[in-house]
Structure formats: structure tokens, C-alpha cells
Amino acid sequence: MFISAGDDVPSFKGFTLIMPAVSVGNVGQLAVDLLISTLNMPRVGYFHTDCLIPMVGNNPYATSTEDAAQLSTSAEVYSHNDLKLAVLQIRTPIIQTKVRSFRKLIVSWIKSSGFLRSVLLSSSHAYQRDDQQLHGTPLRYLLSPSLQKEEGQRVEELGWREMERISMFPGISDSEQRLYIPGGGVTKALYTDCCTEDIPMAVLLIFCSEGDNIPDAFALINHLNDWFHLLEKPTQGSVQWRVPPSWRLLFGSGIPPLLF
Amino acid sequence: MATFFGEVLSVYSRAVEEDEEDDMTNENEEDEQIRREIEEKRSVDVRWLSQTDGGSLPCSDLIIAVGPNATGFVSAYVLSSGGWPAVGWVSLWNERSRGSGRTDTAPAPGEPSCVLYRQKQVLICQCSCYVAEDQLFQWTEKVFGCVQARGLSVTVLSDCSAAEYKTSDYLSGSSTPFLRCLKTSVHTGPVACPPLEPPNISCGLAAAVLSHCQVQRIPAVLYQCFSDVLQPDSLTMQAYGAAVSEILKLNQSPGAEVLQKFTRVSEVQSNLYT
């Protein structure tokens, strides 16, 4: 459940919620890191639940030594009042037996907080792309019916590609079409939940493989920025995102000097 | 996954529910009952050795020791001096700690367990058994449910391998063991060592306790000791001394006999050359 970090409970009425799905390459989580770090968003609360594996560390977005020793937990909520933006960062996997209760928790929190819309940043296994998906951009989107009504037009103008439904039995032309997001974690189930609960939700995802997924994270967050214009895009080049200091040492510690 | 150096490592995917068939939507009544029974079996409970009135225990300090070195330190430097009666234990069952699931009998000495000791206002929880990921949250809820939160201060001692410590400088053997700490926002007192530098993190029981304290606004500090010795050793145990010297009167020089009991560096039968 959501627990406020300060004395008063923040209001998210009319806010846009952006959250990651714990998925292949952790792309959603990395993209959310970029957003929090670049917009310098303050933490307003924790998402304290038994559905996530516990983890603690010092401030991953520290800019100076003063704010370096601030404790961070497995799921936290950051907010930006001027942009009417709330971001939920999830830092650990969901406990396998509690995936369903986690989804319920998220759905009920979205409903009770009064978010205007929610965006789920996710990824899917690149090697599972079928023939029609292999062409062109690796980025896809999905809109729940209630968001389709409001934003469908705008997304179409952006020239985005919707996630293709694939047939249950490839090769048989009239077989049933279904949504298939391998490696997407809770993505499909959470999206389906939001559709049935009539929650305005968008899913933005990228096809990728495990490895150095930093370029994928940039691609996904730039894609999101094309829609929401959270950061002004310079006329030349792309948005300057601030990489958080916690991304250091992604490939391990320093090399022993005696090697050379 | 391909790494920086090009070798391919097999990694498990953090995106759970890989197989969509595994979705629990088509669950029948029997499945649900089995699930409930498993959940019941894995429940965590605090058991008291003496009759208590059922209310929460007043105490000023709660010290939780997790891992072989931290529990060894508590045994050798604190409990060995006497005057620390065991007051209760935490019973839990999982695949790796089957014995500690008994709800009626206290764990035998030497058995992996979670035992609570008390002296005046200080409560020590020595946790040498494995607590599964899905039990961590419940463990903290249950243990903290027994302790009065008002005026409480928590200290967690935990172990970690130096191989897991990430630093841009090369870590030489002479610098280990060393302590790093994490503290909750409401903890204002001094700490005995430098803070843990990102991207290093702490997981497991220590992380569960600290997360609970952070959201409940309980002053807490976690001391993580990084050691490059696989077995518990006296040097690593000593490192914790600085962390708790303010709270506890330590047995400064436990005899070799006492230390040997908790280190058992290389058991004879495990030595290939004898």
C-alpha cells in the first residue's frame, strides 16, 4: 500500500502516473530512473507491500553528498506538481506467488488516487517477434478502451505502431488472435485488468534482449517524451537526459592494477 | 546476456510469469485449497518461552544479527558473558530451514534458528536460519508486532561477501573486512562507519527490517560487514564491535575456546590433505 513519506498525504488528482513493468532487460525501470533523475523529482511516498522482494540502498539519484545518505526502498513514488506527474519506481522483482495480489494492489491504488491516466513502461523479448513485427521500429503501444477515446487520435498522429495481436496457431489463417507479450512480466495481465476496470492506461513497450539495455531505456523514454513533452526537445539532437549515479559500475568493479 | 567482455551468461529473467499458461485464472477450488495450505505452512510466528501477558514488549534497543559472522559475533562477544536469557524464538518453515518450523519446541543449541534474547531493555534477535523471500515481510511484521515502537531504536548487523561489493577502485585483500551502513531517515545519531555507496544495495532480512523501519519511522541503522573469508572468522566478527559498543557492554576479549566454537575455520574432514 502507499505510505506517505511526509506528514500530509499528497493528492494525485488529475495526475499522470508513469510506472515500469519488471520485464526483460529492466528497460521500464531504467527509463523511469532517467525520468526521476532528469526532472529532479522529490520522493513523496513508499509503496510498501509483501508482494515485492525487499531491498534497501542509499539514494540512487544523489546529486551531492548531503542527499547521498537517504534510504531508498524497493518501491517508491516520486512526484512533480507543475507537470502533474507521479512516478512509481519498482526496484525488485515481484514474488512469484503474489503477482495477482500485486496487480490488485496497483489497480486499487490507481483507482483511489484519481489519476487522469497511467502509463506502463515495458519490454518484450526481441527474439519472439514474429514476421509482421520484425519490420521497422521496435517500439509499440497499447491503449485501454477508455484512453483510446481520449488519446487515440493523438497517438495516431504521432505515427506510432500498436502492438500486434498474433494468432494462437501460426499458419492457420482464421485462428484466434491474441495479445502476447513474452518477457513482459505483469504487462499483459495489468493491461487486461485496466481494460476490464475501465481505467485509462497506456502501455509503451520496446522489443529488446538482455544485455546492456541502456540504449533501449533511452529509446523508450524519448518515445514517451514525444507524447507528453515532459522535457523540451532541442531543435537539433535529442533531449539531454541525466543518467543517475547509480548506473555506475554496471559491469562490475574496477580491474586489478596488477593485471597490467 | 552478453557482457562487456563478450562472454555469454545465462541469466534468469526477472520478468516472472514467463509462461502465460501459468496464469492462475483457471484455478479451481482444490488448487485454491492447496495454495492456502502451503501459505499456512509458510507462516511466521513469534513464540515465547515464558508466559507473557500478550502485550508488546517495551524495549529501548532491538539488535538483529543476520548471517554467520553477525550471529557468531553476538554469540562470542555478547551472549558469552552471560545474563542473556532466551525469551522466545521465531518459528518458520521453508525448503531450506525445515527444523525451525516446529511451533511447540524451542530450537536446540547449534540448530539454525531465530532466537530472541533479552537483558533489561535490550532485545537481541539472532537469526541463523534462512528466511525465504516470501516470508521476509511477514517476519518483520510479526517481530515488530511484539515490540513497542515508542522509543525504540534498531540496529541490524549483517554479512556480505566482499566479492559483491562494487567499487571503481580495485578492492585489495588488505582492506577487508570493512563496515558500511544504511540508516533510516529518522535516525539522527552518529554512525560508526561510512555509508554504503550506490550502486551497492542490501537485500534479505536486513533489507526487510530497514524498509519496515523506514516507512514506520523507527530509527534504525544497518551495519553490513564485507568479508572475503567464506567461513565465519574472528577478524570479521571483531569488525562489528564498533557498531554496537554504544549500546552493549561487550566481552572485549573472548577466550580462544569461545571463538573457536563459533569459527571452526577448516574442519579436519574437509581437508583433502590430511
Tab-separated table of N, CA, C and O in Angstrom, chain B residues 70-118:
chain	number	residue	atom	x	y	z
B	70	ALA	N	27.745	-12.237	11.781
B	70	ALA	CA	26.995	-11.391	12.712
B	70	ALA	C	26.461	-12.222	13.881
B	70	ALA	O	26.548	-11.807	15.045
B	71	THR	N	25.931	-13.400	13.603
B	71	THR	CA	25.415	-14.229	14.688
B	71	THR	C	26.568	-14.750	15.540
B	71	THR	O	26.452	-14.847	16.753
B	72	GLY	N	27.695	-15.061	14.875
B	72	GLY	CA	28.880	-15.501	15.609
B	72	GLY	C	29.380	-14.413	16.539
B	72	GLY	O	29.740	-14.669	17.690
B	73	PHE	N	29.378	-13.187	16.062
B	73	PHE	CA	29.807	-12.047	16.875
B	73	PHE	C	28.932	-11.913	18.115
B	73	PHE	O	29.413	-11.728	19.230
B	74	VAL	N	27.620	-12.020	17.926
B	74	VAL	CA	26.697	-11.896	19.050
B	74	VAL	C	26.946	-13.009	20.060
B	74	VAL	O	26.987	-12.775	21.271
B	75	SER	N	27.161	-14.225	19.565
B	75	SER	CA	27.418	-15.343	20.475
B	75	SER	C	28.710	-15.147	21.259
B	75	SER	O	28.752	-15.304	22.471
B	76	ALA	N	29.797	-14.816	20.546
B	76	ALA	CA	31.114	-14.747	21.174
B	76	ALA	C	31.307	-13.499	22.030
B	76	ALA	O	31.857	-13.557	23.115
B	77	TYR	N	30.853	-12.362	21.550
B	77	TYR	CA	31.160	-11.102	22.239
B	77	TYR	C	30.072	-10.614	23.177
B	77	TYR	O	30.304	-9.774	24.008
B	78	VAL	N	28.859	-11.095	22.981
B	78	VAL	CA	27.770	-10.575	23.815
B	78	VAL	C	27.180	-11.664	24.705
B	78	VAL	O	27.249	-11.597	25.923
B	79	LEU	N	26.631	-12.685	24.095
B	79	LEU	CA	25.913	-13.693	24.870
B	79	LEU	C	26.829	-14.499	25.787
B	79	LEU	O	26.405	-14.963	26.833
B	80	SER	N	28.112	-14.646	25.383
B	80	SER	CA	29.023	-15.488	26.170
B	80	SER	C	29.283	-14.936	27.563
B	80	SER	O	29.672	-15.657	28.464
B	81	SER	N	29.064	-13.631	27.732
B	81	SER	CA	29.330	-13.053	29.050
B	81	SER	C	28.210	-13.358	30.041
B	81	SER	O	28.302	-13.035	31.219
B	82	GLY	N	27.162	-13.977	29.589
B	82	GLY	CA	26.089	-14.401	30.496
B	82	GLY	C	25.070	-13.304	30.751
B	82	GLY	O	25.241	-12.150	30.357
B	83	GLY	N	23.995	-13.658	31.404
B	83	GLY	CA	22.963	-12.687	31.731
B	83	GLY	C	22.033	-12.381	30.589
B	83	GLY	O	21.340	-11.365	30.593
B	84	TRP	N	22.025	-13.221	29.556
B	84	TRP	CA	21.147	-13.028	28.413
B	84	TRP	C	20.234	-14.237	28.251
B	84	TRP	O	20.496	-15.103	27.429
B	85	PRO	N	19.160	-14.299	29.027
B	85	PRO	CA	18.270	-15.445	28.868
B	85	PRO	C	17.491	-15.373	27.558
B	85	PRO	O	17.125	-14.296	27.100
B	86	ALA	N	17.307	-16.566	26.944
B	86	ALA	CA	16.472	-16.623	25.745
B	86	ALA	C	15.026	-16.425	26.169
B	86	ALA	O	14.566	-17.028	27.133
B	87	VAL	N	14.317	-15.547	25.491
B	87	VAL	CA	12.924	-15.283	25.875
B	87	VAL	C	11.926	-15.811	24.853
B	87	VAL	O	10.749	-15.985	25.148
B	88	GLY	N	12.393	-16.070	23.646
B	88	GLY	CA	11.459	-16.565	22.642
B	88	GLY	C	12.169	-16.942	21.363
B	88	GLY	O	13.400	-16.842	21.274
B	89	TRP	N	11.421	-17.401	20.391
B	89	TRP	CA	12.005	-17.714	19.093
B	89	TRP	C	10.979	-17.489	18.001
B	89	TRP	O	9.782	-17.400	18.279
B	90	VAL	N	11.485	-17.374	16.789
B	90	VAL	CA	10.585	-17.191	15.652
B	90	VAL	C	10.490	-18.534	14.927
B	90	VAL	O	11.503	-19.073	14.489
B	91	SER	N	9.295	-19.065	14.849
B	91	SER	CA	9.148	-20.346	14.149
B	91	SER	C	8.730	-20.089	12.712
B	91	SER	O	7.822	-19.309	12.442
B	92	LEU	N	9.456	-20.735	11.807
B	92	LEU	CA	9.116	-20.602	10.380
B	92	LEU	C	9.577	-21.847	9.649
B	92	LEU	O	10.517	-22.523	10.056
B	93	TRP	N	8.880	-22.157	8.579
B	93	TRP	CA	9.254	-23.322	7.771
B	93	TRP	C	9.462	-22.891	6.336
B	93	TRP	O	8.670	-22.124	5.785
B	94	ASN	N	10.560	-23.355	5.747
B	94	ASN	CA	10.713	-23.236	4.291
B	94	ASN	C	11.646	-24.332	3.829
B	94	ASN	O	12.155	-25.106	4.644
B	95	GLU	N	11.898	-24.406	2.544
B	95	GLU	CA	12.664	-25.517	1.977
B	95	GLU	C	14.051	-25.628	2.590
B	95	GLU	O	14.609	-26.709	2.681
B	96	ARG	N	14.627	-24.509	2.989
B	96	ARG	CA	15.995	-24.553	3.492
B	96	ARG	C	16.102	-24.584	4.998
B	96	ARG	O	17.161	-24.811	5.552
B	97	SER	N	15.042	-24.261	5.703
B	97	SER	CA	15.087	-24.418	7.170
B	97	SER	C	13.834	-25.150	7.618
B	97	SER	O	12.839	-24.523	7.953
B	98	ARG	N	13.922	-26.448	7.565
B	98	ARG	CA	12.768	-27.277	7.894
B	98	ARG	C	12.569	-27.392	9.394
B	98	ARG	O	11.459	-27.441	9.890
B	99	GLY	N	13.713	-27.469	10.132
B	99	GLY	CA	13.637	-27.713	11.575
B	99	GLY	C	12.993	-26.575	12.338
B	99	GLY	O	12.254	-26.799	13.297
B	100	SER	N	13.248	-25.346	11.893
B	100	SER	CA	12.783	-24.204	12.673
B	100	SER	C	11.278	-23.974	12.525
B	100	SER	O	10.735	-23.008	13.030
B	101	GLY	N	10.620	-24.889	11.838
B	101	GLY	CA	9.174	-24.740	11.668
B	101	GLY	C	8.378	-25.331	12.812
B	101	GLY	O	7.165	-25.180	12.872
B	102	ARG	N	9.054	-26.004	13.737
B	102	ARG	CA	8.322	-26.590	14.869
B	102	ARG	C	7.740	-25.474	15.714
B	102	ARG	O	8.426	-24.540	16.097
B	103	THR	N	6.488	-25.596	16.004
B	103	THR	CA	5.850	-24.488	16.725
B	103	THR	C	5.827	-24.716	18.228
B	103	THR	O	5.600	-23.793	18.993
B	104	ASP	N	6.076	-25.967	18.661
B	104	ASP	CA	5.908	-26.238	20.087
B	104	ASP	C	7.215	-26.316	20.872
B	104	ASP	O	7.254	-25.989	22.052
B	105	THR	N	8.316	-26.725	20.219
B	105	THR	CA	9.562	-26.850	20.969
B	105	THR	C	10.589	-25.832	20.498
B	105	THR	O	10.732	-25.574	19.306
B	106	ALA	N	11.306	-25.295	21.464
B	106	ALA	CA	12.319	-24.292	21.139
B	106	ALA	C	13.458	-24.953	20.385
B	106	ALA	O	13.717	-26.138	20.578
B	107	PRO	N	14.134	-24.209	19.490
B	107	PRO	CA	15.238	-24.802	18.741
B	107	PRO	C	16.378	-25.233	19.657
B	107	PRO	O	16.669	-24.559	20.663
B	108	ALA	N	17.023	-26.363	19.308
B	108	ALA	CA	18.151	-26.857	20.108
B	108	ALA	C	19.376	-25.988	19.851
B	108	ALA	O	19.470	-25.359	18.800
B	109	PRO	N	20.316	-25.942	20.815
B	109	PRO	CA	21.525	-25.133	20.583
B	109	PRO	C	22.275	-25.640	19.347
B	109	PRO	O	22.394	-26.836	19.143
B	110	GLY	N	22.749	-24.728	18.550
B	110	GLY	CA	23.501	-25.106	17.356
B	110	GLY	C	22.626	-25.305	16.140
B	110	GLY	O	23.120	-25.337	15.018
B	111	GLU	N	21.348	-25.422	16.331
B	111	GLU	CA	20.439	-25.614	15.210
B	111	GLU	C	20.176	-24.257	14.546
B	111	GLU	O	20.045	-23.262	15.243
B	112	PRO	N	20.094	-24.219	13.211
B	112	PRO	CA	19.746	-22.940	12.576
B	112	PRO	C	18.381	-22.461	13.077
B	112	PRO	O	17.414	-23.219	13.039
B	113	SER	N	18.361	-21.236	13.579
B	113	SER	CA	17.116	-20.780	14.211
B	113	SER	C	17.089	-19.266	14.310
B	113	SER	O	18.008	-18.579	13.889
B	114	CYS	N	16.028	-18.771	14.871
B	114	CYS	CA	15.857	-17.340	15.100
B	114	CYS	C	15.473	-17.186	16.562
B	114	CYS	O	14.318	-17.396	16.915
B	115	VAL	N	16.435	-16.850	17.418
B	115	VAL	CA	16.147	-16.823	18.851
B	115	VAL	C	16.239	-15.394	19.380
B	115	VAL	O	17.088	-14.616	18.959
B	116	LEU	N	15.329	-15.070	20.302
B	116	LEU	CA	15.318	-13.744	20.921
B	116	LEU	C	15.885	-13.824	22.333
B	116	LEU	O	15.487	-14.677	23.126
B	117	TYR	N	16.862	-12.963	22.634
B	117	TYR	CA	17.456	-12.887	23.966
B	117	TYR	C	17.176	-11.508	24.538
B	117	TYR	O	17.067	-10.544	23.795
B	118	ARG	N	17.100	-11.461	25.864
B	118	ARG	CA	16.774	-10.165	26.445
B	118	ARG	C	17.596	-9.882	27.695
B	118	ARG	O	17.863	-10.777	28.497
